[in-house]
Amino acid sequence: MTTERGAQRSAGAGFLPDEGGARWRFVGPLTFADASDVFEAAEGMALPTGGQIDLAGVVSVDSSAVAVLLGLKRRASEEGRPLTFTHVPEALVLLADLYGVEKMLVT
């Protein structure tokens, strides 16, 4: 099932915008099983106007999480908008470092 804005999967993983759309927060796992649906849903949403995505609600990650976040960064760049991630889980920091993209995802 999706939310009104199409951002959440039936398993509960997805980006949720705050009331004003200034920030998104992520809840649930961001793994291979969820990545495609999560990314597709995010593509249908306006990027957060405050340019911030809170990842405190991420419960598990794999390399697919890096791909989803890089895709969002690329989209923000194409739209000329800033985008930063907060509360990045340590496992995601380690993966980003492994792939040499830590500076792109962790500020």
Tab-separated table of N, CA, C and O in Angstrom:
chain	number	residue	atom	x	y	z
A	1	MET	N	0.839	-1.167	0.000
A	1	MET	CA	0.000	0.000	0.000
A	1	MET	C	0.893	1.242	0.000
A	1	MET	O	1.919	1.263	0.636
A	2	THR	N	0.492	2.287	-0.671
A	2	THR	CA	1.268	3.515	-0.705
A	2	THR	C	0.530	4.602	0.045
A	2	THR	O	-0.685	4.551	0.224
A	3	THR	N	1.259	5.595	0.483
A	3	THR	CA	0.630	6.741	1.114
A	3	THR	C	0.054	7.630	0.045
A	3	THR	O	0.242	7.406	-1.145
A	4	GLU	N	-0.613	8.662	0.461
A	4	GLU	CA	-1.200	9.622	-0.470
A	4	GLU	C	-0.159	10.156	-1.438
A	4	GLU	O	-0.421	10.364	-2.609
A	5	ARG	N	1.063	10.369	-0.973
A	5	ARG	CA	2.113	10.912	-1.819
A	5	ARG	C	2.920	9.808	-2.479
A	5	ARG	O	3.858	10.076	-3.199
A	6	GLY	N	2.603	8.549	-2.208
A	6	GLY	CA	3.278	7.447	-2.879
A	6	GLY	C	4.662	7.145	-2.359
A	6	GLY	O	5.455	6.531	-3.039
A	7	ALA	N	4.984	7.537	-1.144
A	7	ALA	CA	6.349	7.413	-0.675
A	7	ALA	C	6.609	6.192	0.190
A	7	ALA	O	7.737	5.897	0.486
A	8	GLN	N	5.589	5.489	0.621
A	8	GLN	CA	5.821	4.405	1.548
A	8	GLN	C	5.328	3.091	0.984
A	8	GLN	O	4.245	3.007	0.429
A	9	ARG	N	6.117	2.048	1.147
A	9	ARG	CA	5.752	0.707	0.689
A	9	ARG	C	4.906	0.009	1.735
A	9	ARG	O	4.853	0.406	2.881
A	10	SER	N	4.305	-1.091	1.335
A	10	SER	CA	3.476	-1.861	2.253
A	10	SER	C	4.292	-2.390	3.427
A	10	SER	O	3.776	-2.548	4.513
A	11	ALA	N	5.571	-2.657	3.219
A	11	ALA	CA	6.417	-3.163	4.291
A	11	ALA	C	6.828	-2.060	5.250
A	11	ALA	O	7.467	-2.311	6.252
A	12	GLY	N	6.468	-0.823	4.962
A	12	GLY	CA	6.758	0.277	5.858
A	12	GLY	C	8.019	1.039	5.551
A	12	GLY	O	8.399	1.918	6.305
A	13	ALA	N	8.700	0.740	4.461
A	13	ALA	CA	9.928	1.451	4.126
A	13	ALA	C	9.614	2.604	3.194
A	13	ALA	O	8.882	2.435	2.229
A	14	GLY	N	10.171	3.773	3.493
A	14	GLY	CA	9.989	4.883	2.572
A	14	GLY	C	10.332	6.231	3.157
A	14	GLY	O	10.627	6.364	4.336
A	15	PHE	N	10.301	7.224	2.287
A	15	PHE	CA	10.544	8.607	2.663
A	15	PHE	C	9.213	9.257	3.014
A	15	PHE	O	8.236	9.110	2.281
A	16	LEU	N	9.199	9.972	4.119
A	16	LEU	CA	7.997	10.663	4.561
A	16	LEU	C	8.300	12.150	4.697
A	16	LEU	O	9.186	12.532	5.464
A	17	PRO	N	7.587	13.004	3.976
A	17	PRO	CA	7.818	14.446	4.111
A	17	PRO	C	7.163	14.974	5.379
A	17	PRO	O	6.148	14.439	5.825
A	18	ASP	N	7.762	16.017	5.964
A	18	ASP	CA	7.108	16.655	7.098
A	18	ASP	C	5.929	17.481	6.584
A	18	ASP	O	5.698	17.564	5.373
A	19	GLU	N	5.206	18.092	7.476
A	19	GLU	CA	3.993	18.825	7.100
A	19	GLU	C	4.211	19.875	6.024
A	19	GLU	O	3.433	19.995	5.109
A	20	GLY	N	5.266	20.639	6.127
A	20	GLY	CA	5.512	21.700	5.154
A	20	GLY	C	6.339	21.276	3.958
A	20	GLY	O	6.569	22.058	3.048
A	21	GLY	N	6.821	20.035	3.960
A	21	GLY	CA	7.639	19.552	2.865
A	21	GLY	C	9.085	20.019	2.914
A	21	GLY	O	9.822	19.850	1.957
A	22	ALA	N	9.492	20.595	4.052
A	22	ALA	CA	10.861	21.107	4.174
A	22	ALA	C	11.877	19.983	4.366
A	22	ALA	O	13.025	20.123	3.956
A	23	ARG	N	11.464	18.912	5.003
A	23	ARG	CA	12.355	17.791	5.290
A	23	ARG	C	11.654	16.486	4.977
A	23	ARG	O	10.447	16.384	5.038
A	24	TRP	N	12.454	15.501	4.646
A	24	TRP	CA	11.962	14.132	4.572
A	24	TRP	C	12.614	13.370	5.704
A	24	TRP	O	13.713	13.714	6.155
A	25	ARG	N	11.961	12.315	6.137
A	25	ARG	CA	12.599	11.346	7.030
A	25	ARG	C	12.379	9.980	6.421
A	25	ARG	O	11.399	9.758	5.713
A	26	PHE	N	13.319	9.094	6.659
A	26	PHE	CA	13.205	7.746	6.126
A	26	PHE	C	12.862	6.803	7.258
A	26	PHE	O	13.428	6.894	8.346
A	27	VAL	N	11.957	5.858	6.986
A	27	VAL	CA	11.635	4.822	7.965
A	27	VAL	C	11.720	3.457	7.302
A	27	VAL	O	11.329	3.297	6.154
A	28	GLY	N	12.287	2.503	8.025
A	28	GLY	CA	12.344	1.122	7.560
A	28	GLY	C	13.683	0.731	6.973
A	28	GLY	O	14.671	1.462	7.060
A	29	PRO	N	13.714	-0.441	6.352
A	29	PRO	CA	14.953	-0.919	5.733
A	29	PRO	C	15.164	-0.267	4.368
A	29	PRO	O	14.206	0.085	3.689
A	30	LEU	N	16.418	-0.104	4.004
A	30	LEU	CA	16.760	0.382	2.664
A	30	LEU	C	17.770	-0.602	2.090
A	30	LEU	O	18.983	-0.421	2.180
A	31	THR	N	17.218	-1.687	1.567
A	31	THR	CA	18.019	-2.787	1.046
A	31	THR	C	17.548	-3.122	-0.367
A	31	THR	O	16.599	-2.521	-0.873
A	32	PHE	N	18.192	-4.093	-0.971
A	32	PHE	CA	17.856	-4.507	-2.331
A	32	PHE	C	16.356	-4.786	-2.488
A	32	PHE	O	15.757	-4.438	-3.495
A	33	ALA	N	15.765	-5.405	-1.484
A	33	ALA	CA	14.342	-5.756	-1.551
A	33	ALA	C	13.438	-4.534	-1.634
A	33	ALA	O	12.339	-4.612	-2.173
A	34	ASP	N	13.889	-3.397	-1.096
A	34	ASP	CA	13.069	-2.188	-1.026
A	34	ASP	C	13.504	-1.089	-1.984
A	34	ASP	O	12.717	-0.195	-2.292
A	35	ALA	N	14.740	-1.110	-2.412
A	35	ALA	CA	15.349	0.032	-3.096
A	35	ALA	C	14.582	0.507	-4.329
A	35	ALA	O	14.352	1.709	-4.489
A	36	SER	N	14.199	-0.382	-5.175
A	36	SER	CA	13.520	0.016	-6.406
A	36	SER	C	12.195	0.722	-6.122
A	36	SER	O	11.920	1.798	-6.668
A	37	ASP	N	11.391	0.147	-5.245
A	37	ASP	CA	10.110	0.758	-4.899
A	37	ASP	C	10.293	2.087	-4.176
A	37	ASP	O	9.579	3.054	-4.438
A	38	VAL	N	11.251	2.131	-3.260
A	38	VAL	CA	11.509	3.365	-2.512
A	38	VAL	C	11.964	4.470	-3.465
A	38	VAL	O	11.478	5.601	-3.406
A	39	PHE	N	12.886	4.146	-4.356
A	39	PHE	CA	13.395	5.157	-5.288
A	39	PHE	C	12.291	5.636	-6.230
A	39	PHE	O	12.144	6.835	-6.476
A	40	GLU	N	11.509	4.714	-6.744
A	40	GLU	CA	10.414	5.087	-7.647
A	40	GLU	C	9.413	6.001	-6.948
A	40	GLU	O	8.957	6.988	-7.521
A	41	ALA	N	9.077	5.684	-5.710
A	41	ALA	CA	8.149	6.525	-4.955
A	41	ALA	C	8.741	7.911	-4.718
A	41	ALA	O	8.051	8.924	-4.856
A	42	ALA	N	10.022	7.975	-4.399
A	42	ALA	CA	10.678	9.260	-4.156
A	42	ALA	C	10.713	10.111	-5.415
A	42	ALA	O	10.617	11.341	-5.351
A	43	GLU	N	10.843	9.472	-6.562
A	43	GLU	CA	10.854	10.205	-7.824
A	43	GLU	C	9.533	10.944	-8.054
A	43	GLU	O	9.499	11.958	-8.743
A	44	GLY	N	8.459	10.454	-7.471
A	44	GLY	CA	7.157	11.087	-7.612
A	44	GLY	C	6.893	12.193	-6.610
A	44	GLY	O	5.812	12.782	-6.610
A	45	MET	N	7.871	12.476	-5.758
A	45	MET	CA	7.709	13.497	-4.719
A	45	MET	C	8.592	14.701	-5.030
A	45	MET	O	9.677	14.548	-5.589
A	46	ALA	N	8.128	15.878	-4.638
A	46	ALA	CA	8.981	17.061	-4.709
A	46	ALA	C	10.084	16.899	-3.664
A	46	ALA	O	9.830	16.440	-2.550
A	47	LEU	N	11.307	17.253	-4.035
A	47	LEU	CA	12.406	17.184	-3.069
A	47	LEU	C	12.095	18.091	-1.882
A	47	LEU	O	11.375	19.088	-2.019
A	48	PRO	N	12.652	17.769	-0.712
A	48	PRO	CA	12.381	18.604	0.458
A	48	PRO	C	12.886	20.032	0.232
A	48	PRO	O	14.020	20.230	-0.199
A	49	THR	N	12.035	21.002	0.518
A	49	THR	CA	12.385	22.401	0.267
A	49	THR	C	13.547	22.863	1.128
A	49	THR	O	14.294	23.746	0.728
A	50	GLY	N	13.727	22.250	2.286
A	50	GLY	CA	14.848	22.584	3.161
A	50	GLY	C	16.111	21.820	2.814
A	50	GLY	O	17.166	22.046	3.409
A	51	GLY	N	16.003	20.911	1.846
A	51	GLY	CA	17.171	20.183	1.373
A	51	GLY	C	17.729	19.167	2.348
A	51	GLY	O	18.902	18.821	2.279
A	52	GLN	N	16.884	18.651	3.238
A	52	GLN	CA	17.394	17.755	4.267
A	52	GLN	C	16.584	16.466	4.338
A	52	GLN	O	15.347	16.493	4.329
A	53	ILE	N	17.308	15.347	4.417
A	53	ILE	CA	16.688	14.041	4.600
A	53	ILE	C	17.279	13.403	5.847
A	53	ILE	O	18.490	13.204	5.941
A	54	ASP	N	16.423	13.088	6.817
A	54	ASP	CA	16.822	12.483	8.076
A	54	ASP	C	16.775	10.965	7.937
A	54	ASP	O	15.727	10.397	7.626
A	55	LEU	N	17.895	10.314	8.178
A	55	LEU	CA	17.996	8.862	8.024
A	55	LEU	C	17.976	8.123	9.357
A	55	LEU	O	18.311	6.939	9.408
A	56	ALA	N	17.563	8.782	10.422
A	56	ALA	CA	17.552	8.150	11.743
A	56	ALA	C	16.648	6.924	11.791
A	56	ALA	O	16.879	6.008	12.576
A	57	GLY	N	15.624	6.864	10.944
A	57	GLY	CA	14.689	5.751	10.960
A	57	GLY	C	15.090	4.559	10.115
A	57	GLY	O	14.331	3.592	10.003
A	58	VAL	N	16.282	4.593	9.525
A	58	VAL	CA	16.758	3.463	8.723
A	58	VAL	C	17.079	2.304	9.665
A	58	VAL	O	17.835	2.471	10.614
A	59	VAL	N	16.502	1.138	9.386
A	59	VAL	CA	16.740	-0.007	10.266
A	59	VAL	C	17.770	-0.992	9.729
A	59	VAL	O	18.368	-1.732	10.503
A	60	SER	N	17.974	-1.017	8.416
A	60	SER	CA	19.026	-1.852	7.834
A	60	SER	C	19.352	-1.327	6.440
A	60	SER	O	18.503	-0.719	5.785
A	61	VAL	N	20.610	-1.555	6.029
A	61	VAL	CA	21.063	-1.078	4.722
A	61	VAL	C	21.926	-2.135	4.055
A	61	VAL	O	22.463	-3.021	4.715
A	62	ASP	N	22.042	-1.999	2.741
A	62	ASP	CA	23.046	-2.712	1.972
A	62	ASP	C	23.489	-1.738	0.880
A	62	ASP	O	23.135	-0.555	0.916
A	63	SER	N	24.245	-2.219	-0.078
A	63	SER	CA	24.778	-1.305	-1.095
A	63	SER	C	23.681	-0.612	-1.900
A	63	SER	O	23.908	0.456	-2.463
A	64	SER	N	22.499	-1.161	-1.928
A	64	SER	CA	21.386	-0.526	-2.633
A	64	SER	C	21.033	0.826	-2.015
A	64	SER	O	20.584	1.740	-2.716
A	65	ALA	N	21.229	0.970	-0.714
A	65	ALA	CA	20.948	2.237	-0.051
A	65	ALA	C	21.846	3.334	-0.605
A	65	ALA	O	21.399	4.467	-0.825
A	66	VAL	N	23.099	3.003	-0.836
A	66	VAL	CA	24.036	3.971	-1.410
A	66	VAL	C	23.537	4.415	-2.779
A	66	VAL	O	23.520	5.608	-3.094
A	67	ALA	N	23.080	3.472	-3.580
A	67	ALA	CA	22.587	3.803	-4.923
A	67	ALA	C	21.367	4.707	-4.865
A	67	ALA	O	21.264	5.677	-5.630
A	68	VAL	N	20.438	4.429	-3.970
A	68	VAL	CA	19.236	5.259	-3.841
A	68	VAL	C	19.614	6.683	-3.440
A	68	VAL	O	19.147	7.658	-4.036
A	69	LEU	N	20.472	6.816	-2.455
A	69	LEU	CA	20.846	8.155	-1.982
A	69	LEU	C	21.636	8.921	-3.030
A	69	LEU	O	21.437	10.131	-3.207
A	70	LEU	N	22.519	8.233	-3.749
A	70	LEU	CA	23.244	8.905	-4.830
A	70	LEU	C	22.283	9.348	-5.936
A	70	LEU	O	22.452	10.420	-6.527
A	71	GLY	N	21.280	8.541	-6.214
A	71	GLY	CA	20.275	8.919	-7.198
A	71	GLY	C	19.532	10.176	-6.786
A	71	GLY	O	19.257	11.058	-7.611
A	72	LEU	N	19.222	10.289	-5.495
A	72	LEU	CA	18.556	11.498	-5.003
A	72	LEU	C	19.482	12.707	-5.064
A	72	LEU	O	19.047	13.813	-5.410
A	73	LYS	N	20.765	12.505	-4.741
A	73	LYS	CA	21.733	13.604	-4.848
A	73	LYS	C	21.861	14.071	-6.295
A	73	LYS	O	21.918	15.269	-6.564
A	74	ARG	N	21.900	13.132	-7.229
A	74	ARG	CA	21.997	13.481	-8.643
A	74	ARG	C	20.768	14.286	-9.070
A	74	ARG	O	20.888	15.302	-9.747
A	75	ARG	N	19.601	13.841	-8.663
A	75	ARG	CA	18.372	14.563	-8.997
A	75	ARG	C	18.402	15.971	-8.432
A	75	ARG	O	18.052	16.935	-9.124
A	76	ALA	N	18.809	16.112	-7.187
A	76	ALA	CA	18.881	17.441	-6.567
A	76	ALA	C	19.850	18.336	-7.337
A	76	ALA	O	19.557	19.511	-7.576
A	77	SER	N	20.972	17.783	-7.728
A	77	SER	CA	21.952	18.547	-8.501
A	77	SER	C	21.361	18.998	-9.830
A	77	SER	O	21.530	20.154	-10.238
A	78	GLU	N	20.670	18.090	-10.510
A	78	GLU	CA	20.042	18.428	-11.787
A	78	GLU	C	18.985	19.519	-11.634
A	78	GLU	O	18.781	20.327	-12.531
A	79	GLU	N	18.314	19.540	-10.473
A	79	GLU	CA	17.293	20.544	-10.207
A	79	GLU	C	17.878	21.811	-9.575
A	79	GLU	O	17.149	22.747	-9.264
A	80	GLY	N	19.207	21.803	-9.361
A	80	GLY	CA	19.867	22.966	-8.767
A	80	GLY	C	19.492	23.193	-7.312
A	80	GLY	O	19.450	24.328	-6.843
A	81	ARG	N	19.259	22.094	-6.593
A	81	ARG	CA	18.825	22.178	-5.198
A	81	ARG	C	19.836	21.510	-4.286
A	81	ARG	O	20.414	20.492	-4.649
A	82	PRO	N	20.015	22.054	-3.094
A	82	PRO	CA	20.907	21.386	-2.131
A	82	PRO	C	20.201	20.164	-1.534
A	82	PRO	O	18.971	20.126	-1.454
A	83	LEU	N	20.977	19.169	-1.147
A	83	LEU	CA	20.416	17.998	-0.478
A	83	LEU	C	21.472	17.415	0.440
A	83	LEU	O	22.585	17.105	0.002
A	84	THR	N	21.125	17.295	1.708
A	84	THR	CA	22.024	16.695	2.686
A	84	THR	C	21.280	15.617	3.462
A	84	THR	O	20.049	15.641	3.566
A	85	PHE	N	22.051	14.689	4.004
A	85	PHE	CA	21.501	13.603	4.794
A	85	PHE	C	21.969	13.774	6.233
A	85	PHE	O	23.149	14.030	6.476
A	86	THR	N	21.053	13.626	7.171
A	86	THR	CA	21.391	13.712	8.586
A	86	THR	C	21.150	12.367	9.249
A	86	THR	O	20.413	11.531	8.730
A	87	HIS	N	21.787	12.182	10.397
A	87	HIS	CA	21.652	10.953	11.172
A	87	HIS	C	21.918	9.713	10.316
A	87	HIS	O	21.153	8.746	10.346
A	88	VAL	N	22.999	9.773	9.563
A	88	VAL	CA	23.369	8.669	8.672
A	88	VAL	C	23.867	7.499	9.527
A	88	VAL	O	24.807	7.656	10.304
A	89	PRO	N	23.244	6.323	9.389
A	89	PRO	CA	23.675	5.169	10.181
A	89	PRO	C	25.127	4.783	9.866
A	89	PRO	O	25.575	4.906	8.724
A	90	GLU	N	25.823	4.304	10.868
A	90	GLU	CA	27.229	3.932	10.718
A	90	GLU	C	27.425	2.899	9.604
A	90	GLU	O	28.395	2.984	8.850
A	91	ALA	N	26.522	1.949	9.484
A	91	ALA	CA	26.659	0.934	8.423
A	91	ALA	C	26.633	1.587	7.045
A	91	ALA	O	27.356	1.166	6.138
A	92	LEU	N	25.831	2.616	6.884
A	92	LEU	CA	25.757	3.322	5.613
A	92	LEU	C	27.012	4.160	5.378
A	92	LEU	O	27.516	4.231	4.263
A	93	VAL	N	27.546	4.748	6.431
A	93	VAL	CA	28.805	5.492	6.326
A	93	VAL	C	29.915	4.557	5.863
A	93	VAL	O	30.702	4.904	4.976
A	94	LEU	N	29.968	3.365	6.439
A	94	LEU	CA	31.003	2.395	6.060
A	94	LEU	C	30.863	1.969	4.601
A	94	LEU	O	31.864	1.860	3.883
A	95	LEU	N	29.635	1.739	4.153
A	95	LEU	CA	29.427	1.376	2.747
A	95	LEU	C	29.822	2.524	1.816
A	95	LEU	O	30.472	2.310	0.791
A	96	ALA	N	29.430	3.723	2.162
A	96	ALA	CA	29.770	4.890	1.338
A	96	ALA	C	31.286	5.048	1.262
A	96	ALA	O	31.835	5.356	0.194
A	97	ASP	N	31.968	4.832	2.375
A	97	ASP	CA	33.424	4.914	2.389
A	97	ASP	C	34.033	3.820	1.510
A	97	ASP	O	34.952	4.078	0.731
A	98	LEU	N	33.496	2.619	1.602
A	98	LEU	CA	33.977	1.497	0.796
A	98	LEU	C	33.891	1.818	-0.698
A	98	LEU	O	34.796	1.499	-1.466
A	99	TYR	N	32.820	2.486	-1.108
A	99	TYR	CA	32.622	2.812	-2.525
A	99	TYR	C	33.221	4.168	-2.912
A	99	TYR	O	33.092	4.588	-4.057
A	100	GLY	N	33.854	4.831	-1.961
A	100	GLY	CA	34.508	6.097	-2.263
A	100	GLY	C	33.565	7.273	-2.458
A	100	GLY	O	33.927	8.246	-3.114
A	101	VAL	N	32.365	7.193	-1.890
A	101	VAL	CA	31.391	8.274	-2.062
A	101	VAL	C	30.964	8.887	-0.725
A	101	VAL	O	29.960	9.595	-0.657
A	102	GLU	N	31.720	8.646	0.325
A	102	GLU	CA	31.349	9.142	1.638
A	102	GLU	C	31.163	10.662	1.638
A	102	GLU	O	30.206	11.177	2.217
A	103	LYS	N	32.047	11.389	0.975
A	103	LYS	CA	31.939	12.852	0.956
A	103	LYS	C	30.676	13.332	0.260
A	103	LYS	O	30.182	14.413	0.543
A	104	MET	N	30.135	12.526	-0.635
A	104	MET	CA	28.899	12.891	-1.320
A	104	MET	C	27.662	12.672	-0.444
A	104	MET	O	26.654	13.352	-0.611
A	105	LEU	N	27.755	11.713	0.471
A	105	LEU	CA	26.590	11.359	1.273
A	105	LEU	C	26.642	11.842	2.707
A	105	LEU	O	25.595	12.035	3.319
A	106	VAL	N	27.820	12.002	3.236
A	106	VAL	CA	27.960	12.366	4.639
A	106	VAL	C	28.679	13.702	4.731
A	106	VAL	O	29.802	13.843	4.259
A	107	THR	N	27.991	14.675	5.314
A	107	THR	CA	28.612	16.004	5.447
A	107	THR	C	28.909	16.339	6.877
A	107	THR	O	28.433	15.757	7.784
